[in-house]
Coordinates of C-alpha atoms (C1' of nucleotides) in Angstrom, one line a residue:
Chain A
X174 CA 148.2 128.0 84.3
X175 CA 149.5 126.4 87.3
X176 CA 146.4 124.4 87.8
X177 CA 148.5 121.5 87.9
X178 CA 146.0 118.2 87.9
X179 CA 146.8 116.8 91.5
X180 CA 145.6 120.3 93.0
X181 CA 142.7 120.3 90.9
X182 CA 142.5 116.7 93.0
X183 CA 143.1 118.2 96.2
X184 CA 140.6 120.8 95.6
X185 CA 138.1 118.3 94.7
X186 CA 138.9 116.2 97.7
X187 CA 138.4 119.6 100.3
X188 CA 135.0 120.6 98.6
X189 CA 133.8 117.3 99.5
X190 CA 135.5 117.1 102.8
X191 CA 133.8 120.4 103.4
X192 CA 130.4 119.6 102.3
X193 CA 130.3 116.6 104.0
X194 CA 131.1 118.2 107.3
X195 CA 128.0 119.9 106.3
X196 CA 125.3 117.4 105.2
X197 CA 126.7 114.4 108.1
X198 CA 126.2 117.0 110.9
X199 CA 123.2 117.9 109.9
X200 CA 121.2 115.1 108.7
X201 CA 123.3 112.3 110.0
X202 CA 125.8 109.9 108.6
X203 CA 122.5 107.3 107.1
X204 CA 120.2 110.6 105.6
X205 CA 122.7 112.2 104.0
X206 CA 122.1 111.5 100.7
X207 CA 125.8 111.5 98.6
X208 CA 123.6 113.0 95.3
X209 CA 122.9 116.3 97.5
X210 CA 126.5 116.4 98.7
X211 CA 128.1 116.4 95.7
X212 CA 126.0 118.4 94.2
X213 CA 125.9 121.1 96.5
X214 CA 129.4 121.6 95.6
X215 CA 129.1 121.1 91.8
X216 CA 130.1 117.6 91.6
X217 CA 128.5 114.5 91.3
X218 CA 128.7 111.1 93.0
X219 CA 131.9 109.9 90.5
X220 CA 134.1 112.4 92.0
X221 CA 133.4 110.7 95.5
X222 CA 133.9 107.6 94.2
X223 CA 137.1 108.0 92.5
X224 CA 138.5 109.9 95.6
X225 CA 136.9 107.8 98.8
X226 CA 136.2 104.6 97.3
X227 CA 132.5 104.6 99.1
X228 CA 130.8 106.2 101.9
X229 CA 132.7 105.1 104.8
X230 CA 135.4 106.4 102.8
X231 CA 134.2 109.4 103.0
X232 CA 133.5 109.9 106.6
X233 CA 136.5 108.3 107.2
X234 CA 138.3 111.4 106.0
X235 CA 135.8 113.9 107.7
X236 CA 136.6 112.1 111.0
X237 CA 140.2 112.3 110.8
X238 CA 140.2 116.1 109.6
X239 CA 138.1 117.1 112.9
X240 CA 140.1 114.6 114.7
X241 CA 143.4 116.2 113.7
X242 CA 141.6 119.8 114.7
X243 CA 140.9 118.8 118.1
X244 CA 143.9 117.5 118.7
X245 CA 145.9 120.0 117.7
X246 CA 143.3 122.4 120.3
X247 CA 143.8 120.1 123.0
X248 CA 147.3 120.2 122.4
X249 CA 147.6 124.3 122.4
X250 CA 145.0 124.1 125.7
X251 CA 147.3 121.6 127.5
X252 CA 151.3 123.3 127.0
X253 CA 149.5 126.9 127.9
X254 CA 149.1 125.6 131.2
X255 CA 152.4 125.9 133.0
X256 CA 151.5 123.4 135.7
X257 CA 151.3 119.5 134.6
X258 CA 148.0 118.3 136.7
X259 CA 146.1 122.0 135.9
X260 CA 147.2 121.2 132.2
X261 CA 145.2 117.6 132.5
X262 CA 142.4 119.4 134.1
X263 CA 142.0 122.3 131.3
X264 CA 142.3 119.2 128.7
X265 CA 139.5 117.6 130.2
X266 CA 138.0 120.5 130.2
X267 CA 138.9 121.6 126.6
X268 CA 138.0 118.1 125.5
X269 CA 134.2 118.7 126.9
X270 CA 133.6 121.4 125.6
X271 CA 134.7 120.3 122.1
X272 CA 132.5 117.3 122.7
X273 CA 129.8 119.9 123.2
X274 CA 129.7 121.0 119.2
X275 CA 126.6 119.2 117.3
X276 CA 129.6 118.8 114.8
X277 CA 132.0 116.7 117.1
X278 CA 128.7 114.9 118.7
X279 CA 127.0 113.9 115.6
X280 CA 130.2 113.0 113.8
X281 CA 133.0 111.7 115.8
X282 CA 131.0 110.5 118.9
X283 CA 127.7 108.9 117.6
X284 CA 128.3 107.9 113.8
X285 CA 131.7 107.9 113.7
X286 CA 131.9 104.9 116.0
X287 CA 129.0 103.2 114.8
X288 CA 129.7 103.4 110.9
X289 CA 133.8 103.1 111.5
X290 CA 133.9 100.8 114.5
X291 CA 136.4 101.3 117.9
X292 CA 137.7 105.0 117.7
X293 CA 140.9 104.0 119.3
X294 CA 142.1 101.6 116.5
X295 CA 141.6 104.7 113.9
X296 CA 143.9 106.1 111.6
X297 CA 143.6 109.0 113.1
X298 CA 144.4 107.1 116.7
X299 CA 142.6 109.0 118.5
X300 CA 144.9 112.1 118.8
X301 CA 143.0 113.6 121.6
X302 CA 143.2 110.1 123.7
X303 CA 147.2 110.2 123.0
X304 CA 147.8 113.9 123.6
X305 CA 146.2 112.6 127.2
X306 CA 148.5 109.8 127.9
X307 CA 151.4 111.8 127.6
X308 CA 150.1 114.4 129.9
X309 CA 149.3 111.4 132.5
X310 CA 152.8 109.5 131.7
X311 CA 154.7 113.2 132.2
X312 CA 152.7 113.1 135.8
X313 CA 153.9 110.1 136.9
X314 CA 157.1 110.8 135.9
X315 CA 157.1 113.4 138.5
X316 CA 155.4 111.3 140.9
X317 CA 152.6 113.0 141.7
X318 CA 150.0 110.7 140.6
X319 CA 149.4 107.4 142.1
X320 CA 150.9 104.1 140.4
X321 CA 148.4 103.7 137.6
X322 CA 148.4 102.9 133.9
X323 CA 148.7 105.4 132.4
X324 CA 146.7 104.5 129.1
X325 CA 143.9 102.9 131.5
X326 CA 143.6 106.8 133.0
X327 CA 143.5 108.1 130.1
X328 CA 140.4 106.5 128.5
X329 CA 138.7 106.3 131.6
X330 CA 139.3 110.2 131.9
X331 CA 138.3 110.6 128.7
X332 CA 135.1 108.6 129.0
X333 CA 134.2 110.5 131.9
X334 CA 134.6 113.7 129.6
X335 CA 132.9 112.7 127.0
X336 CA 129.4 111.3 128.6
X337 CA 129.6 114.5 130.5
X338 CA 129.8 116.5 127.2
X339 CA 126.7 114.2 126.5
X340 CA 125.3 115.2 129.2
X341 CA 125.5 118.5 129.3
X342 CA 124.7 118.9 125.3
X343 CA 121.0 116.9 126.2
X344 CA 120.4 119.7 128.7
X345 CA 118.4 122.8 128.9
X346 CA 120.7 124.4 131.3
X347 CA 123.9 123.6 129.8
X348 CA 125.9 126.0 132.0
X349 CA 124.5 125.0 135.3
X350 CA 125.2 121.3 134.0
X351 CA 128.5 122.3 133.1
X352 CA 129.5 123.6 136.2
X353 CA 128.0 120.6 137.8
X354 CA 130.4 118.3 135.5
X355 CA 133.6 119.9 135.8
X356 CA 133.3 119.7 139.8
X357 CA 132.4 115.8 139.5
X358 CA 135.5 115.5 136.9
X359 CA 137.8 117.5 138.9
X360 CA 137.0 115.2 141.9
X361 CA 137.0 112.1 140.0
X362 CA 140.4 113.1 138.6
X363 CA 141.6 114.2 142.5
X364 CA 141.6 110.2 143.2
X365 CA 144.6 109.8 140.5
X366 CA 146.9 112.0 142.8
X367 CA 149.5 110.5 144.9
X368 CA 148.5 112.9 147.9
X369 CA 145.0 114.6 147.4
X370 CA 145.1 118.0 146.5
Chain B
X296 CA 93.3 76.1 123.5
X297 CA 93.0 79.6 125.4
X298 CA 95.4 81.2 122.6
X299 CA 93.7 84.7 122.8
X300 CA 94.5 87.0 120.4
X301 CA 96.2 89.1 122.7
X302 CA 98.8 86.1 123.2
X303 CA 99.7 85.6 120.2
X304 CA 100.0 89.0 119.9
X305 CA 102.9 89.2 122.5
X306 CA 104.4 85.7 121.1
X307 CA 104.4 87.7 117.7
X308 CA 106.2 90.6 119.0
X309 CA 108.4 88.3 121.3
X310 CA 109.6 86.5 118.0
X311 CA 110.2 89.8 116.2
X312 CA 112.1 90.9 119.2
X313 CA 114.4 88.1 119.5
X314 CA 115.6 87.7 116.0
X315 CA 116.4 91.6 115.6
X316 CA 118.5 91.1 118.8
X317 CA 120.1 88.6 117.1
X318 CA 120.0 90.3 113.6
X319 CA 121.3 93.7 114.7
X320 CA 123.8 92.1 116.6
X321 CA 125.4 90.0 114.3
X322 CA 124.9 92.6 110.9
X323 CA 124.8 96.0 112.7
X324 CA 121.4 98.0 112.7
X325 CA 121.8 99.3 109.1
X326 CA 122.8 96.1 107.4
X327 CA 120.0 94.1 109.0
X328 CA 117.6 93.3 106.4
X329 CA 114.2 93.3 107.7
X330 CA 113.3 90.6 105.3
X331 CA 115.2 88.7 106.2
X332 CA 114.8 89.0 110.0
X333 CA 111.5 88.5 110.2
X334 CA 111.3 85.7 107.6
X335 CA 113.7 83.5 110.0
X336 CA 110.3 83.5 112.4
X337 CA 108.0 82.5 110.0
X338 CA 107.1 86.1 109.5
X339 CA 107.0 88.8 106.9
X340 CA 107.6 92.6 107.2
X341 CA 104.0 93.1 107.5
X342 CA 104.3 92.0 111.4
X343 CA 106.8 94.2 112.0
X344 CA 105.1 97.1 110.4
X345 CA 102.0 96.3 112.6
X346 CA 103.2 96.1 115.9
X347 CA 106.8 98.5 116.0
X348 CA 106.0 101.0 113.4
X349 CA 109.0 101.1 111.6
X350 CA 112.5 99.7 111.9
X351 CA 113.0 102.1 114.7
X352 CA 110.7 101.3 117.0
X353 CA 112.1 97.8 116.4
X354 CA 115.4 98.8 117.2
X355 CA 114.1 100.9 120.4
X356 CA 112.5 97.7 121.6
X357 CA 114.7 95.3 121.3
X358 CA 117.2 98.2 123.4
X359 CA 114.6 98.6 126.0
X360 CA 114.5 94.7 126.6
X361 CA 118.4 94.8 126.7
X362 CA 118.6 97.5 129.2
X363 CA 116.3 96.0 131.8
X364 CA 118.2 93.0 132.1
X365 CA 121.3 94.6 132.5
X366 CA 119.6 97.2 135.1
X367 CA 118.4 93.8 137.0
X368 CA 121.6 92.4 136.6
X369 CA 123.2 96.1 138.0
X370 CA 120.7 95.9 141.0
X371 CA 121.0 92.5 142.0
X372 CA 125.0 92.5 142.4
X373 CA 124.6 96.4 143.9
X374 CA 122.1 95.0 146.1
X375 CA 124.9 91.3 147.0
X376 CA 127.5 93.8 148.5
X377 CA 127.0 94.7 152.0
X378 CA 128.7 97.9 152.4
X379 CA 127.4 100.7 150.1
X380 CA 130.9 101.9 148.5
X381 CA 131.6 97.7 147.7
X382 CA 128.4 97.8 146.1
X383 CA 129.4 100.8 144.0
X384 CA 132.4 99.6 143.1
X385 CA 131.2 96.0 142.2
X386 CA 128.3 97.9 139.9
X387 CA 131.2 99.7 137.9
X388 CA 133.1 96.3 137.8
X389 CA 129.4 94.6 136.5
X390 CA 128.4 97.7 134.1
X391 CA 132.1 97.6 133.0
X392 CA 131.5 93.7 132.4
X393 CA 128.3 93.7 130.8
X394 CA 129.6 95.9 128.0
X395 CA 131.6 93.7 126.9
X396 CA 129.6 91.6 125.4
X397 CA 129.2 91.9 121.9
X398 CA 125.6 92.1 122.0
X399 CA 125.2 94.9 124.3
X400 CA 128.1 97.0 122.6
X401 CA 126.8 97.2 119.1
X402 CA 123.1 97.3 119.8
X403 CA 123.0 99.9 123.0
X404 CA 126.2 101.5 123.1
X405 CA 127.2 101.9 119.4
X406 CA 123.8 102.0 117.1
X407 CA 121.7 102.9 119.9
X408 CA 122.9 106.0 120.2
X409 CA 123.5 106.5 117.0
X410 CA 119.8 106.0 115.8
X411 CA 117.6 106.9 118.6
X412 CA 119.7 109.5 119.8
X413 CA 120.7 111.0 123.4
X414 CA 120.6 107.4 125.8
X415 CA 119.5 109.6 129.0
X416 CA 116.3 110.6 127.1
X417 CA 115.4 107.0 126.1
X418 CA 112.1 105.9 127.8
X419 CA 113.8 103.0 129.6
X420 CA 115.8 106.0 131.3
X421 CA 119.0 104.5 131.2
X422 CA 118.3 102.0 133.6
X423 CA 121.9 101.7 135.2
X424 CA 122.4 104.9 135.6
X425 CA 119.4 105.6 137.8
X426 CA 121.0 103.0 139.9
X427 CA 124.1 104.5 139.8
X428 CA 122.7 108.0 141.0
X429 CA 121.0 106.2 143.7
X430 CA 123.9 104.3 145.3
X431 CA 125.9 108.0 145.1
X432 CA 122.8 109.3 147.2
X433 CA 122.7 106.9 149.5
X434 CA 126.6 107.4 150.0
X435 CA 126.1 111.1 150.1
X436 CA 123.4 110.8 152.9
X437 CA 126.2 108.9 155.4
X438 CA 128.6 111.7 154.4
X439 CA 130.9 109.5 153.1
X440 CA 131.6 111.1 150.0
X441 CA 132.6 115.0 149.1
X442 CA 129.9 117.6 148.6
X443 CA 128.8 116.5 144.2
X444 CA 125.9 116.8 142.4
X445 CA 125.0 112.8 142.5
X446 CA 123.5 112.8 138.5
X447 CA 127.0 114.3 137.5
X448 CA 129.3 111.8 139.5
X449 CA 127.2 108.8 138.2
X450 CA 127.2 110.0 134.7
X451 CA 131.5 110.4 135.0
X452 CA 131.7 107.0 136.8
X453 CA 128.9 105.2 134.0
X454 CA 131.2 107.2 130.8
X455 CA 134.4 105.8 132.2
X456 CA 133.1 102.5 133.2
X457 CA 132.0 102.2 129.6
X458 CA 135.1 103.7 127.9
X459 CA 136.8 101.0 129.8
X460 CA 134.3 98.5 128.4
X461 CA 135.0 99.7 124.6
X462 CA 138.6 99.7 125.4
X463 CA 138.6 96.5 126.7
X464 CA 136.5 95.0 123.8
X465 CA 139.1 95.7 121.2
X466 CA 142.0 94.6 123.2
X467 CA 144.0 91.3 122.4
X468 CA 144.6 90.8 126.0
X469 CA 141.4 91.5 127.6
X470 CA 142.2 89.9 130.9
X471 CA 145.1 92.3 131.4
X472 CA 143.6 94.9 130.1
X473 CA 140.2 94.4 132.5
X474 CA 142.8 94.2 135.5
X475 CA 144.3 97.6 134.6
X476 CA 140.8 99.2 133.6
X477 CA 139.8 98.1 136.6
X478 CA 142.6 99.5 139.2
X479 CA 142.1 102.9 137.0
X480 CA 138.5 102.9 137.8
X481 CA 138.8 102.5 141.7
X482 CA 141.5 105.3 141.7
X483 CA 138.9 107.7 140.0
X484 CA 136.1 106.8 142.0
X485 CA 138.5 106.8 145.3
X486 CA 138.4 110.8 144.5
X487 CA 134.8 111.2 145.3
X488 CA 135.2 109.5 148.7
X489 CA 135.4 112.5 151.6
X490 CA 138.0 110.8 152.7
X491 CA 140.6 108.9 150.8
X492 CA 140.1 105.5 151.3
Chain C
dT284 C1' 149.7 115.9 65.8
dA285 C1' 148.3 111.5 67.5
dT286 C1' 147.9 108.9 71.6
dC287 C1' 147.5 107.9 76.3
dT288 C1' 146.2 108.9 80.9
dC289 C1' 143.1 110.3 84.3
dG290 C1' 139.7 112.8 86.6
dC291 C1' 135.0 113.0 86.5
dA292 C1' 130.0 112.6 84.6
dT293 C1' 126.2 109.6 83.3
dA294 C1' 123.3 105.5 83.1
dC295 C1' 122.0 101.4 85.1
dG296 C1' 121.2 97.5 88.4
dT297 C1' 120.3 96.1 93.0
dG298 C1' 118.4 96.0 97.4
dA299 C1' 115.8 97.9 101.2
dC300 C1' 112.4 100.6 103.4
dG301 C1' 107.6 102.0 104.1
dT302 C1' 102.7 102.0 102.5
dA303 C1' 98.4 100.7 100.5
dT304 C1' 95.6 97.0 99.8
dG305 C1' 93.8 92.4 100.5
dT306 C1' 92.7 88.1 103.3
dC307 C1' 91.3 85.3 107.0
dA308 C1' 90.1 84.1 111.6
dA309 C1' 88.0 85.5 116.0
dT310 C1' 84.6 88.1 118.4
dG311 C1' 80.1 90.4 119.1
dC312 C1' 75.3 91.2 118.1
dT313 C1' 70.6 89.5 117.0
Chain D
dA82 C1' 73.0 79.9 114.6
dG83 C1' 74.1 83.5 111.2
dC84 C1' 76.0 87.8 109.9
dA85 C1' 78.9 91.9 110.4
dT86 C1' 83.0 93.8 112.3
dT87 C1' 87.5 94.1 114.0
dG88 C1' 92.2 93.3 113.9
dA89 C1' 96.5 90.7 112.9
dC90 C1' 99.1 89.7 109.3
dA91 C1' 100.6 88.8 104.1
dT92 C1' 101.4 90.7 99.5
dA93 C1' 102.5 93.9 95.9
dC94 C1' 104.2 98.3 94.8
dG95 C1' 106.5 102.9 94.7
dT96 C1' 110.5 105.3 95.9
dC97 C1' 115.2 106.1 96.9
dA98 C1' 120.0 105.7 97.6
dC99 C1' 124.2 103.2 97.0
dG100 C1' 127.8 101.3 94.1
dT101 C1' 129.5 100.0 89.3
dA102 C1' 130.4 100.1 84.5
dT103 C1' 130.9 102.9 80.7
dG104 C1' 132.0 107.2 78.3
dC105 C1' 134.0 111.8 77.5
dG106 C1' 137.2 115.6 77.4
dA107 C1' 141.4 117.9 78.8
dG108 C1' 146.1 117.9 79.7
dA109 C1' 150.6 115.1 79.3
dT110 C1' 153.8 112.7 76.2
dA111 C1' 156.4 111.6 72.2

DNA sequence: TATCTCGCATACGTGACGTATGTCAATGCT
DNA sequence: AGCATTGACATACGTCACGTATGCGAGATA
């Protein structure tokens, strides 16, 4: 009873969701073989099919379900702050250390890009990058930052974040590297402000 | 005459290493047949095999080759500006630059990665950013920037330089968008100077 | 109850990688 | 000079994964 056909669907869709979260963070977006995946979840490569329509398909909808979780962190991160400029910092900050999950690397940073093409034109649009932007736009607003686009600070901020989360992820001391990162970013970041704090 | 086996050696891998540049750049690492590729040189996969090993080490090659030439390129215009912080700048402006061109963005920044893993543990050593870290020295030793860890400062400025680059790529306006990219990147790096220039 | 729909399994074709084997020219030894 | 050896490259094959076409069974519909 109740198992009505479109949550049997839905079902379907999250076990594959799920077990490709698995097998693309682990092996990689090109290894991971879609007769494994299915089956480690009971199903076999005509379920993905019929729901994804191929393999892009299919990491397509991973990438927007992790994208959709880190915004809505980054999101959380940046209204706990009560102060506007310490809530861009503790994104950055949130958003690095996001970036530093073999998950988020493997998935949204290396393959997803590659396999998917320009994160900012997905779907998804890059919820992280927007949540950003508004922080920056609120900033200006209250002219504390120095005239800038807003968008243009954003991604660069962003970048900076990410290659540091690269960073920091290739290294053996990761917390030592870390440290080292968040001064640099905190610094870079400093030269946005209308009067340097 | 005098065509030592050596020589042809390097003409053969010279061949190779030109049409995967071309093949991976036009079709993407994955969808680049290596039958293909080598048969528009007169070759078969056999070559290939021989002298790279696998498609890999194809792909690694034809990356290291790419990455010289832009860290010669990096160097020479650091090198043009007088004044130590210009030359900075005008290496962001070039790395920003370089990364636009198709070429460079799908093979280094966007399968690179994504295949060979980690970019600051490929042999070529990320060319452009040991430049980077040494203009940031150089600028450290005349004081004129704040107390940071050089590595991490030229890793921000090279991740936001290159967000920039990826940002601009997909724009329809890429002249505007290179103008604001750019103001945005001289406000960040204007943070690490000791004293706001 | 007969039929229709639809979610999913199964079988097949295609294309690509990597390897094992063969061939031919250049070099070294006698 | 004549023969053996090395090494660069071609060729043929095995394996594997993707995507498609077809088939089946359970629930919805009348």
């Amino acid at each position: 009873m109740a198992t009505r056909r479109s949550e049997m669907m839905e079902e379907t869709r999250g076990k594959l969701i799920q077990a490709a979260r698995k097998a693309f963070a682990e092996k990689g977006y090109a290894s991971a073989s879609m007769d494994d995946l299915t089956a480690a979840v009971g199903l076999t490569r005509g379920a993905l099919y019929h729901n994804f329509g191929d393999k892009r398909g299919l990491l397509q909808a991973v990438v927007d379900r992790i994208d959709g979780e880190m915004a809505a962190r980054a999101q959380a991160i940046g209204n706990a702050a009560g102060d506007e400029w310490a809530g861009l910092l503790a994104e950055g900050r949130a958003y690095i250390e996001m970036a530093l999950e073999p998950e988020v690397q493997r998935i949204v940073l290396l393959d997803g890009p590659a396999v998917l093409g320009d994160p900012s034109q997905w779907p998804s649009q890059n919820s992280c990058l927007q949540a950003t932007i508004a922080k920056v736009e609120r900033l200006l607003a209250e002219g504390r930052l120095k005239p800038v686009d807003p968008e243009a600070a954003a991604r660069l901020l962003n970048g900076a974040a990410l290659n540091a989360a690269l960073w920091i992820a290739a290294s053996k001391e990761p917390e030592k590297v870390l440290a080292k990162a968040l001064e640099a970013f905190r610094c870079l970041a400093s030269g946005l402000l209308a009067k340097p704090g």
